[in-house]
Amino acid sequence: METKKKFEIKRLLTATNILMIILVIFYLLDCYLPLPEGYTGYTPLSDDMPPAMRYIFGNCGGLLTNYLGHGVILDPSGTQIYRRITQMFMHGGLLHLIANLVGLYFIGNYAEKRFGWWLAYIIYFIVGFCETYITDSIYIAISTPEQVELFNSTPSCGASGGIFGLMGASLAAIFFDIKSIKKIGKPTLIVSAVYGISVTYIVSFGYSTVCHNVAFVLGLLVGTLIILPFFILKKGKFSPENKTSEPKPKSVEEQMLENNKND
């Protein structure tokens, strides 16, 4: 009779799950912190849409978006480099937040198990930071003047750049150890595929598509750079498996035959 595994609360205390809670807190604060009297900073809260509709479908940016979001409208001089990191904590609407929370839960937790929490989130923030420099330049180069004007008047925010970076790094790890794909749960595989395709090519267009493609490629490159030295040197966590290190376990039949011979 199989014994049921005891539920351990510490299993939920992953860096990914903690980051998800932080993203929710930032979103709620951005929605509900009251604007100071005489406030003249960026906010789309003056829209004619009812507040509930704004929070679900976007345009919920308040104080935190104004001070932590990224974009020309929020940082005309382009000197506030910290915004390229802090914008990863902000979201434009409830659907935007939910989509990224789902993607982060499955992709982030897998990457955390594969790389370790600290290395996974170094990749997450490095890719999210670097991606904004590349994405902005590419999008402006391929866009019409009208699209560029809209781009410059809209703040950029969201965790998807870092999530796609983790997806790319995880795929790089699978390339080096193709058998490891069997250890990935079906929900993780399905959600990763649906998240990647739907968020990039179905739900989002324009800037978001460029962002996700750039972040994914950066994740592949960063993941490869991390894994390649271990693979070449055949040492450490990402080295090829040593097939001769452990003897193959005997089957029940082989064990019974051996016991009969000994009797």
mmCIF file with all atom_site columns, N, CA and C in Angstrom, residues 229-262:
data_model
loop_
_atom_site.group_PDB
_atom_site.id
_atom_site.type_symbol
_atom_site.label_atom_id
_atom_site.label_alt_id
_atom_site.label_comp_id
_atom_site.label_asym_id
_atom_site.label_entity_id
_atom_site.label_seq_id
_atom_site.pdbx_PDB_ins_code
_atom_site.Cartn_x
_atom_site.Cartn_y
_atom_site.Cartn_z
_atom_site.occupancy
_atom_site.B_iso_or_equiv
_atom_site.pdbx_formal_charge
_atom_site.auth_seq_id
_atom_site.auth_comp_id
_atom_site.auth_asym_id
_atom_site.auth_atom_id
_atom_site.pdbx_PDB_model_num
ATOM 1   N N  . PRO A 1 229 ? 30.324 25.802  -20.888 1.00 0.00 ? 229 PRO A N  1
ATOM 2   C CA . PRO A 1 229 ? 31.595 25.440  -20.233 1.00 0.00 ? 229 PRO A CA 1
ATOM 3   C C  . PRO A 1 229 ? 31.496 24.147  -19.429 1.00 0.00 ? 229 PRO A C  1
ATOM 4   N N  . PHE A 1 230 ? 30.387 23.942  -18.702 1.00 0.00 ? 230 PHE A N  1
ATOM 5   C CA . PHE A 1 230 ? 30.205 22.716  -17.933 1.00 0.00 ? 230 PHE A CA 1
ATOM 6   C C  . PHE A 1 230 ? 30.131 21.508  -18.861 1.00 0.00 ? 230 PHE A C  1
ATOM 7   N N  . PHE A 1 231 ? 29.448 21.694  -19.982 1.00 0.00 ? 231 PHE A N  1
ATOM 8   C CA . PHE A 1 231 ? 29.274 20.601  -20.936 1.00 0.00 ? 231 PHE A CA 1
ATOM 9   C C  . PHE A 1 231 ? 30.618 20.213  -21.554 1.00 0.00 ? 231 PHE A C  1
ATOM 10  N N  . ILE A 1 232 ? 31.422 21.209  -21.925 1.00 0.00 ? 232 ILE A N  1
ATOM 11  C CA . ILE A 1 232 ? 32.724 20.940  -22.554 1.00 0.00 ? 232 ILE A CA 1
ATOM 12  C C  . ILE A 1 232 ? 33.685 20.293  -21.565 1.00 0.00 ? 232 ILE A C  1
ATOM 13  N N  . LEU A 1 233 ? 33.691 20.816  -20.330 1.00 0.00 ? 233 LEU A N  1
ATOM 14  C CA . LEU A 1 233 ? 34.611 20.300  -19.316 1.00 0.00 ? 233 LEU A CA 1
ATOM 15  C C  . LEU A 1 233 ? 34.113 19.015  -18.663 1.00 0.00 ? 233 LEU A C  1
ATOM 16  N N  . LYS A 1 234 ? 32.836 18.668  -18.937 1.00 0.00 ? 234 LYS A N  1
ATOM 17  C CA . LYS A 1 234 ? 32.221 17.465  -18.361 1.00 0.00 ? 234 LYS A CA 1
ATOM 18  C C  . LYS A 1 234 ? 32.293 17.470  -16.835 1.00 0.00 ? 234 LYS A C  1
ATOM 19  N N  . LYS A 1 235 ? 32.009 18.638  -16.261 1.00 0.00 ? 235 LYS A N  1
ATOM 20  C CA . LYS A 1 235 ? 32.028 18.781  -14.806 1.00 0.00 ? 235 LYS A CA 1
ATOM 21  C C  . LYS A 1 235 ? 30.780 19.525  -14.360 1.00 0.00 ? 235 LYS A C  1
ATOM 22  N N  . GLY A 1 236 ? 30.307 19.175  -13.179 1.00 0.00 ? 236 GLY A N  1
ATOM 23  C CA . GLY A 1 236 ? 29.248 19.949  -12.563 1.00 0.00 ? 236 GLY A CA 1
ATOM 24  C C  . GLY A 1 236 ? 27.847 19.608  -13.016 1.00 0.00 ? 236 GLY A C  1
ATOM 25  N N  . LYS A 1 237 ? 26.935 20.484  -12.645 1.00 0.00 ? 237 LYS A N  1
ATOM 26  C CA . LYS A 1 237 ? 25.498 20.257  -12.798 1.00 0.00 ? 237 LYS A CA 1
ATOM 27  C C  . LYS A 1 237 ? 25.056 20.033  -14.234 1.00 0.00 ? 237 LYS A C  1
ATOM 28  N N  . PHE A 1 238 ? 25.658 20.753  -15.194 1.00 0.00 ? 238 PHE A N  1
ATOM 29  C CA . PHE A 1 238 ? 25.185 20.706  -16.569 1.00 0.00 ? 238 PHE A CA 1
ATOM 30  C C  . PHE A 1 238 ? 26.043 19.822  -17.467 1.00 0.00 ? 238 PHE A C  1
ATOM 31  N N  . SER A 1 239 ? 26.927 19.032  -16.876 1.00 0.00 ? 239 SER A N  1
ATOM 32  C CA . SER A 1 239 ? 27.774 18.154  -17.674 1.00 0.00 ? 239 SER A CA 1
ATOM 33  C C  . SER A 1 239 ? 26.982 16.951  -18.165 1.00 0.00 ? 239 SER A C  1
ATOM 34  N N  . PRO A 1 240 ? 27.474 16.270  -19.240 1.00 0.00 ? 240 PRO A N  1
ATOM 35  C CA . PRO A 1 240 ? 26.792 15.056  -19.698 1.00 0.00 ? 240 PRO A CA 1
ATOM 36  C C  . PRO A 1 240 ? 26.770 14.012  -18.592 1.00 0.00 ? 240 PRO A C  1
ATOM 37  N N  . GLU A 1 241 ? 25.732 13.200  -18.551 1.00 0.00 ? 241 GLU A N  1
ATOM 38  C CA . GLU A 1 241 ? 25.602 12.186  -17.515 1.00 0.00 ? 241 GLU A CA 1
ATOM 39  C C  . GLU A 1 241 ? 26.697 11.136  -17.651 1.00 0.00 ? 241 GLU A C  1
ATOM 40  N N  . ASN A 1 242 ? 27.262 10.744  -16.525 1.00 0.00 ? 242 ASN A N  1
ATOM 41  C CA . ASN A 1 242 ? 28.289 9.702   -16.507 1.00 0.00 ? 242 ASN A CA 1
ATOM 42  C C  . ASN A 1 242 ? 27.595 8.355   -16.411 1.00 0.00 ? 242 ASN A C  1
ATOM 43  N N  . LYS A 1 243 ? 27.493 7.679   -17.537 1.00 0.00 ? 243 LYS A N  1
ATOM 44  C CA . LYS A 1 243 ? 26.710 6.449   -17.596 1.00 0.00 ? 243 LYS A CA 1
ATOM 45  C C  . LYS A 1 243 ? 27.358 5.285   -16.861 1.00 0.00 ? 243 LYS A C  1
ATOM 46  N N  . THR A 1 244 ? 28.676 5.353   -16.620 1.00 0.00 ? 244 THR A N  1
ATOM 47  C CA . THR A 1 244 ? 29.373 4.238   -15.971 1.00 0.00 ? 244 THR A CA 1
ATOM 48  C C  . THR A 1 244 ? 29.522 4.437   -14.469 1.00 0.00 ? 244 THR A C  1
ATOM 49  N N  . SER A 1 245 ? 29.014 5.537   -13.962 1.00 0.00 ? 245 SER A N  1
ATOM 50  C CA . SER A 1 245 ? 29.239 5.839   -12.552 1.00 0.00 ? 245 SER A CA 1
ATOM 51  C C  . SER A 1 245 ? 28.421 4.951   -11.622 1.00 0.00 ? 245 SER A C  1
ATOM 52  N N  . GLU A 1 246 ? 27.228 4.548   -12.057 1.00 0.00 ? 246 GLU A N  1
ATOM 53  C CA . GLU A 1 246 ? 26.371 3.739   -11.202 1.00 0.00 ? 246 GLU A CA 1
ATOM 54  C C  . GLU A 1 246 ? 25.972 2.460   -11.941 1.00 0.00 ? 246 GLU A C  1
ATOM 55  N N  . PRO A 1 247 ? 26.012 1.298   -11.253 1.00 0.00 ? 247 PRO A N  1
ATOM 56  C CA . PRO A 1 247 ? 25.594 0.055   -11.915 1.00 0.00 ? 247 PRO A CA 1
ATOM 57  C C  . PRO A 1 247 ? 24.096 0.055   -12.181 1.00 0.00 ? 247 PRO A C  1
ATOM 58  N N  . LYS A 1 248 ? 23.707 -0.620  -13.236 1.00 0.00 ? 248 LYS A N  1
ATOM 59  C CA . LYS A 1 248 ? 22.302 -0.717  -13.593 1.00 0.00 ? 248 LYS A CA 1
ATOM 60  C C  . LYS A 1 248 ? 21.568 -1.565  -12.567 1.00 0.00 ? 248 LYS A C  1
ATOM 61  N N  . PRO A 1 249 ? 20.461 -1.089  -12.004 1.00 0.00 ? 249 PRO A N  1
ATOM 62  C CA . PRO A 1 249 ? 19.752 -1.873  -10.994 1.00 0.00 ? 249 PRO A CA 1
ATOM 63  C C  . PRO A 1 249 ? 19.209 -3.168  -11.581 1.00 0.00 ? 249 PRO A C  1
ATOM 64  N N  . LYS A 1 250 ? 19.262 -4.248  -10.766 1.00 0.00 ? 250 LYS A N  1
ATOM 65  C CA . LYS A 1 250 ? 18.797 -5.553  -11.233 1.00 0.00 ? 250 LYS A CA 1
ATOM 66  C C  . LYS A 1 250 ? 17.283 -5.636  -11.159 1.00 0.00 ? 250 LYS A C  1
ATOM 67  N N  . SER A 1 251 ? 16.715 -6.354  -12.131 1.00 0.00 ? 251 SER A N  1
ATOM 68  C CA . SER A 1 251 ? 15.273 -6.563  -12.135 1.00 0.00 ? 251 SER A CA 1
ATOM 69  C C  . SER A 1 251 ? 14.894 -7.572  -11.051 1.00 0.00 ? 251 SER A C  1
ATOM 70  N N  . VAL A 1 252 ? 13.590 -7.697  -10.773 1.00 0.00 ? 252 VAL A N  1
ATOM 71  C CA . VAL A 1 252 ? 13.115 -8.640  -9.754  1.00 0.00 ? 252 VAL A CA 1
ATOM 72  C C  . VAL A 1 252 ? 13.477 -10.063 -10.152 1.00 0.00 ? 252 VAL A C  1
ATOM 73  N N  . GLU A 1 253 ? 13.306 -10.389 -11.463 1.00 0.00 ? 253 GLU A N  1
ATOM 74  C CA . GLU A 1 253 ? 13.614 -11.742 -11.928 1.00 0.00 ? 253 GLU A CA 1
ATOM 75  C C  . GLU A 1 253 ? 15.088 -12.075 -11.749 1.00 0.00 ? 253 GLU A C  1
ATOM 76  N N  . GLU A 1 254 ? 15.957 -11.121 -12.091 1.00 0.00 ? 254 GLU A N  1
ATOM 77  C CA . GLU A 1 254 ? 17.403 -11.354 -11.941 1.00 0.00 ? 254 GLU A CA 1
ATOM 78  C C  . GLU A 1 254 ? 17.779 -11.535 -10.481 1.00 0.00 ? 254 GLU A C  1
ATOM 79  N N  . GLN A 1 255 ? 17.139 -10.786 -9.602  1.00 0.00 ? 255 GLN A N  1
ATOM 80  C CA . GLN A 1 255 ? 17.438 -10.897 -8.186  1.00 0.00 ? 255 GLN A CA 1
ATOM 81  C C  . GLN A 1 255 ? 16.997 -12.260 -7.643  1.00 0.00 ? 255 GLN A C  1
ATOM 82  N N  . MET A 1 256 ? 15.830 -12.770 -8.112  1.00 0.00 ? 256 MET A N  1
ATOM 83  C CA . MET A 1 256 ? 15.339 -14.074 -7.662  1.00 0.00 ? 256 MET A CA 1
ATOM 84  C C  . MET A 1 256 ? 16.246 -15.196 -8.142  1.00 0.00 ? 256 MET A C  1
ATOM 85  N N  . LEU A 1 257 ? 16.722 -15.105 -9.402  1.00 0.00 ? 257 LEU A N  1
ATOM 86  C CA . LEU A 1 257 ? 17.635 -16.116 -9.920  1.00 0.00 ? 257 LEU A CA 1
ATOM 87  C C  . LEU A 1 257 ? 18.932 -16.144 -9.132  1.00 0.00 ? 257 LEU A C  1
ATOM 88  N N  . GLU A 1 258 ? 19.422 -14.964 -8.776  1.00 0.00 ? 258 GLU A N  1
ATOM 89  C CA . GLU A 1 258 ? 20.670 -14.891 -8.009  1.00 0.00 ? 258 GLU A CA 1
ATOM 90  C C  . GLU A 1 258 ? 20.489 -15.472 -6.627  1.00 0.00 ? 258 GLU A C  1
ATOM 91  N N  . ASN A 1 259 ? 19.327 -15.235 -6.009  1.00 0.00 ? 259 ASN A N  1
ATOM 92  C CA . ASN A 1 259 ? 19.059 -15.799 -4.682  1.00 0.00 ? 259 ASN A CA 1
ATOM 93  C C  . ASN A 1 259 ? 18.947 -17.316 -4.729  1.00 0.00 ? 259 ASN A C  1
ATOM 94  N N  . ASN A 1 260 ? 18.326 -17.855 -5.822  1.00 0.00 ? 260 ASN A N  1
ATOM 95  C CA . ASN A 1 260 ? 18.215 -19.301 -5.966  1.00 0.00 ? 260 ASN A CA 1
ATOM 96  C C  . ASN A 1 260 ? 19.573 -19.959 -6.128  1.00 0.00 ? 260 ASN A C  1
ATOM 97  N N  . LYS A 1 261 ? 20.470 -19.300 -6.848  1.00 0.00 ? 261 LYS A N  1
ATOM 98  C CA . LYS A 1 261 ? 21.803 -19.858 -7.039  1.00 0.00 ? 261 LYS A CA 1
ATOM 99  C C  . LYS A 1 261 ? 22.570 -19.908 -5.720  1.00 0.00 ? 261 LYS A C  1
ATOM 100 N N  . ASN A 1 262 ? 22.319 -18.885 -4.891  1.00 0.00 ? 262 ASN A N  1
ATOM 101 C CA . ASN A 1 262 ? 23.034 -18.830 -3.617  1.00 0.00 ? 262 ASN A CA 1
ATOM 102 C C  . ASN A 1 262 ? 22.520 -19.833 -2.600  1.00 0.00 ? 262 ASN A C  1
#
